[in-house]
Amino acid sequence: MDLTFTESETAFRDELRDWLATNPPGPEPEGEDAGYNWRRDWQRKLNEGGWAGVHWPTEYGGRGASLMETAIFFEEMGKAKAPLPANVLGLLLAGPTIMIWGTPEQKERYLQPILSADEIWCQGFSEPDAGSDLAALKTRAVKDGDEWVVTGQKVWTSGAQYSKWCMLVARTDQDAPKHKGLSYFLMDMEQPGVQVVPLKQITGDPEFNELFIEEARIPDENLLGGVGNGWKVALTTLMNERAGLGFFLQVRLRQLVDELYDEAASSGMLDDPRVADALADLHIRTEILRLTAYRGLSVIEQYGQPGPEGSLVKWLWSETNQILTQLAPGIVGPDALTAGTRWSYELLRARGNTIEGGTTEILKNIIAERVLGLPRAGRNAPGRRDAGPTAVRTTAGGDS
Ligand SMILES: Cc1cc2nc3c(=O)[nH]c(=O)nc-3n(C[C@H](O)[C@H](O)[C@H](O)COP(=O)(O)OP(=O)(O)OC[C@H]3O[C@@H](n4cnc5c(N)ncnc54)[C@H](O)[C@@H]3O)c2cc1C
């Protein structure tokens, strides 16, 4: 694909740069809640400037940016060291899913408060026994009049502690084949049947949570995409997950590589050929990642949706980020291994990168089967659960 910007793309980038110059995000405050409020205020500022839903169609309050402009947007946000907005899961996952599957009333009700960050969203997909194999989930919803009564457990629910709404996939038919018995709900988190229990990560942050759901009530009008259609609706959410974050992640990686290079240059460590070699390797990987992310755009342009090649971006990004954060202490010094420092946080947080939103093993399976066309692993292996062609979690994201 041609990576030269057109005149209008250059004008878009310049307008965004001007806006960022007068509206800088500022430094991140310390503490989980202060950090969250900062990201929420940032999203409100973006919304006031008309940048919150940059890739959303104008009819839903977005800017209607093209794919290339959206890529430019993420690149510029990364360069400005802007945080991900507080409602990232609403903007990238819930909003686009509602746009595709929602009734006019649902679009009217839910989309605007996603943009303004007045209502935060979380993703209630994973369960203790259903992560990669999402369709094995057991949370069940039973019809009671014009409501559904939901009981079960979700886990690793990022941002649930701040969320008003949850994208919830539950089993509505116990007898149907496992992909067909699912439905997708918009669940109000503010009710007695929903209990959010924080899980502390290795970084010390309770970024995600367990959700205990005991006879929670969901009105019929909050069903998205119809009864038994949950798998298809969930795939829409999952496809948007990786497509949206790919650009942001690779720009973030570029910043870290450059910062590490500067550290090495200023301390004279660049003269050590092992350090120079490791940094050159990181530079090349990051550049490949950037070009692969752009190549993914042509697939979207061609087929209207992200292809399985997006798995490559997530795989390469997570692995490179781990290599980089493990190299950092050797350059920055013991400070990078001291709790509470920026580099120690990056090192510890990177551990989850190869798990969240699709593990590396699952991504490799997808690439082997759907990009390289290799036979499916263990297709007829005894004891293998019938997973179906898209049964495993196929997409990824920084926050999920
Ligand atoms: C930081 C973070 C944030 C998250 N946020 C969210 C969120 O907001 N909402 C949400 O719903 N979930 C979230 N998750 C959960 C995440 O999506 C799951 O952890 C992930 O899908 C893997 O599922 P699992 O943990 O159950 O592992 P499992 O699926 O049990 O996998 C265990 C191991 O087996 C391997 N494996 C499994 N199946 C196969 C196979 N077919 N072939 C080869 N190897 C296989 C896996 O690669 C892994 O190494 C988050 C996770 C993290 C780390």
PDB file of C-alpha atoms and ligand atoms in Angstrom, residues 89 123-127 130-133 155-158 201 207-208 349 352 355-359 361-362 365 392-393 399-400, ligand 1:
ATOM      1  CA  LEU A  89     -13.457  -0.519  25.698  1.00  0.00           C
ATOM      2  CA  GLN A 123     -15.998  -6.643  28.661  1.00  0.00           C
ATOM      3  CA  GLY A 124     -17.484  -9.648  30.482  1.00  0.00           C
ATOM      4  CA  PHE A 125     -16.320 -12.475  28.257  1.00  0.00           C
ATOM      5  CA  SER A 126     -13.683 -14.579  30.076  1.00  0.00           C
ATOM      6  CA  GLU A 127     -14.666 -17.052  32.772  1.00  0.00           C
ATOM      7  CA  ALA A 130     -13.540 -20.223  29.381  1.00  0.00           C
ATOM      8  CA  GLY A 131     -10.743 -17.952  28.229  1.00  0.00           C
ATOM      9  CA  SER A 132      -9.208 -19.014  24.930  1.00  0.00           C
ATOM     10  CA  ASP A 133     -12.162 -21.304  24.358  1.00  0.00           C
ATOM     11  CA  VAL A 155     -12.975 -13.088  35.487  1.00  0.00           C
ATOM     12  CA  TRP A 156     -10.189 -10.706  34.362  1.00  0.00           C
ATOM     13  CA  THR A 157     -12.800  -8.016  33.724  1.00  0.00           C
ATOM     14  CA  SER A 158     -10.659  -4.925  33.139  1.00  0.00           C
ATOM     15  CA  GLN A 201      -1.808  -7.815  39.289  1.00  0.00           C
ATOM     16  CA  GLU A 207      -6.555  -3.364  36.878  1.00  0.00           C
ATOM     17  CA  PHE A 208      -8.993  -6.209  36.467  1.00  0.00           C
ATOM     18  CA  ARG A 349       2.965  -5.198  33.161  1.00  0.00           C
ATOM     19  CA  GLY A 352       0.329 -10.040  30.705  1.00  0.00           C
ATOM     20  CA  ILE A 355      -2.026 -13.511  27.548  1.00  0.00           C
ATOM     21  CA  GLU A 356      -4.518 -10.642  27.304  1.00  0.00           C
ATOM     22  CA  GLY A 357      -6.926 -10.596  24.391  1.00  0.00           C
ATOM     23  CA  GLY A 358      -5.632 -13.841  22.871  1.00  0.00           C
ATOM     24  CA  THR A 359      -2.592 -15.777  24.063  1.00  0.00           C
ATOM     25  CA  GLU A 361      -0.300 -19.893  21.398  1.00  0.00           C
ATOM     26  CA  ILE A 362      -3.782 -19.075  20.134  1.00  0.00           C
ATOM     27  CA  ASN A 365      -2.740 -21.329  15.791  1.00  0.00           C
ATOM     28  CA  VAL A 392     -10.920 -19.710  20.129  1.00  0.00           C
ATOM     29  CA  ARG A 393     -10.561 -16.107  21.058  1.00  0.00           C
ATOM     30  CA  ASP A 399      -6.941  -3.584  27.891  1.00  0.00           C
ATOM     31  CA  SER A 400      -8.686  -6.894  27.636  1.00  0.00           C
TER      32      SER A 400
HETATM   33  C1  LIG B   1      -4.154  -7.879  31.538  1.00  0.00           C
HETATM   34  C2  LIG B   1      -5.351  -8.704  31.133  1.00  0.00           C
HETATM   35  C3  LIG B   1      -6.583  -8.091  30.930  1.00  0.00           C
HETATM   36  C4  LIG B   1      -7.703  -8.841  30.550  1.00  0.00           C
HETATM   37  N1  LIG B   1      -8.914  -8.196  30.401  1.00  0.00           N
HETATM   38  C5  LIG B   1     -10.017  -8.922  30.067  1.00  0.00           C
HETATM   39  C6  LIG B   1     -11.309  -8.292  29.972  1.00  0.00           C
HETATM   40  O1  LIG B   1     -11.454  -7.081  30.194  1.00  0.00           O
HETATM   41  N2  LIG B   1     -12.374  -9.041  29.669  1.00  0.00           N
HETATM   42  C7  LIG B   1     -12.273 -10.383  29.418  1.00  0.00           C
HETATM   43  O2  LIG B   1     -13.294 -10.996  29.102  1.00  0.00           O
HETATM   44  N3  LIG B   1     -11.078 -11.017  29.525  1.00  0.00           N
HETATM   45  C8  LIG B   1      -9.957 -10.315  29.840  1.00  0.00           C
HETATM   46  N4  LIG B   1      -8.728 -10.945  29.960  1.00  0.00           N
HETATM   47  C9  LIG B   1      -8.682 -12.397  29.813  1.00  0.00           C
HETATM   48  C10 LIG B   1      -7.980 -12.875  28.562  1.00  0.00           C
HETATM   49  O3  LIG B   1      -8.736 -12.650  27.411  1.00  0.00           O
HETATM   50  C11 LIG B   1      -7.713 -14.366  28.779  1.00  0.00           C
HETATM   51  O4  LIG B   1      -6.767 -14.464  29.831  1.00  0.00           O
HETATM   52  C12 LIG B   1      -7.186 -15.053  27.566  1.00  0.00           C
HETATM   53  O5  LIG B   1      -8.181 -15.103  26.588  1.00  0.00           O
HETATM   54  C13 LIG B   1      -6.686 -16.476  27.894  1.00  0.00           C
HETATM   55  O6  LIG B   1      -7.656 -17.195  28.586  1.00  0.00           O
HETATM   56  P1  LIG B   1      -7.301 -17.952  29.958  1.00  0.00           P
HETATM   57  O7  LIG B   1      -6.583 -16.998  30.851  1.00  0.00           O
HETATM   58  O8  LIG B   1      -8.553 -18.581  30.464  1.00  0.00           O
HETATM   59  O9  LIG B   1      -6.269 -19.088  29.561  1.00  0.00           O
HETATM   60  P2  LIG B   1      -6.604 -20.528  28.946  1.00  0.00           P
HETATM   61  O10 LIG B   1      -7.519 -20.361  27.788  1.00  0.00           O
HETATM   62  O11 LIG B   1      -7.026 -21.438  30.041  1.00  0.00           O
HETATM   63  O12 LIG B   1      -5.179 -20.971  28.406  1.00  0.00           O
HETATM   64  C14 LIG B   1      -4.190 -21.524  29.268  1.00  0.00           C
HETATM   65  C15 LIG B   1      -2.962 -21.849  28.437  1.00  0.00           C
HETATM   66  O13 LIG B   1      -3.301 -22.854  27.444  1.00  0.00           O
HETATM   67  C16 LIG B   1      -2.990 -22.382  26.141  1.00  0.00           C
HETATM   68  N5  LIG B   1      -4.043 -22.825  25.199  1.00  0.00           N
HETATM   69  C17 LIG B   1      -5.387 -22.778  25.375  1.00  0.00           C
HETATM   70  N6  LIG B   1      -6.023 -23.260  24.283  1.00  0.00           N
HETATM   71  C18 LIG B   1      -5.057 -23.612  23.399  1.00  0.00           C
HETATM   72  C19 LIG B   1      -5.076 -24.157  22.073  1.00  0.00           C
HETATM   73  N7  LIG B   1      -6.242 -24.427  21.439  1.00  0.00           N
HETATM   74  N8  LIG B   1      -3.881 -24.366  21.453  1.00  0.00           N
HETATM   75  C20 LIG B   1      -2.702 -24.071  22.062  1.00  0.00           C
HETATM   76  N9  LIG B   1      -2.621 -23.570  23.332  1.00  0.00           N
HETATM   77  C21 LIG B   1      -3.780 -23.338  23.978  1.00  0.00           C
HETATM   78  C22 LIG B   1      -3.014 -20.858  26.246  1.00  0.00           C
HETATM   79  O14 LIG B   1      -2.210 -20.246  25.257  1.00  0.00           O
HETATM   80  C23 LIG B   1      -2.438 -20.641  27.657  1.00  0.00           C
HETATM   81  O15 LIG B   1      -1.039 -20.694  27.632  1.00  0.00           O
HETATM   82  C24 LIG B   1      -7.588 -10.237  30.346  1.00  0.00           C
HETATM   83  C25 LIG B   1      -6.344 -10.861  30.545  1.00  0.00           C
HETATM   84  C26 LIG B   1      -5.239 -10.118  30.935  1.00  0.00           C
HETATM   85  C27 LIG B   1      -3.927 -10.815  31.144  1.00  0.00           C
END
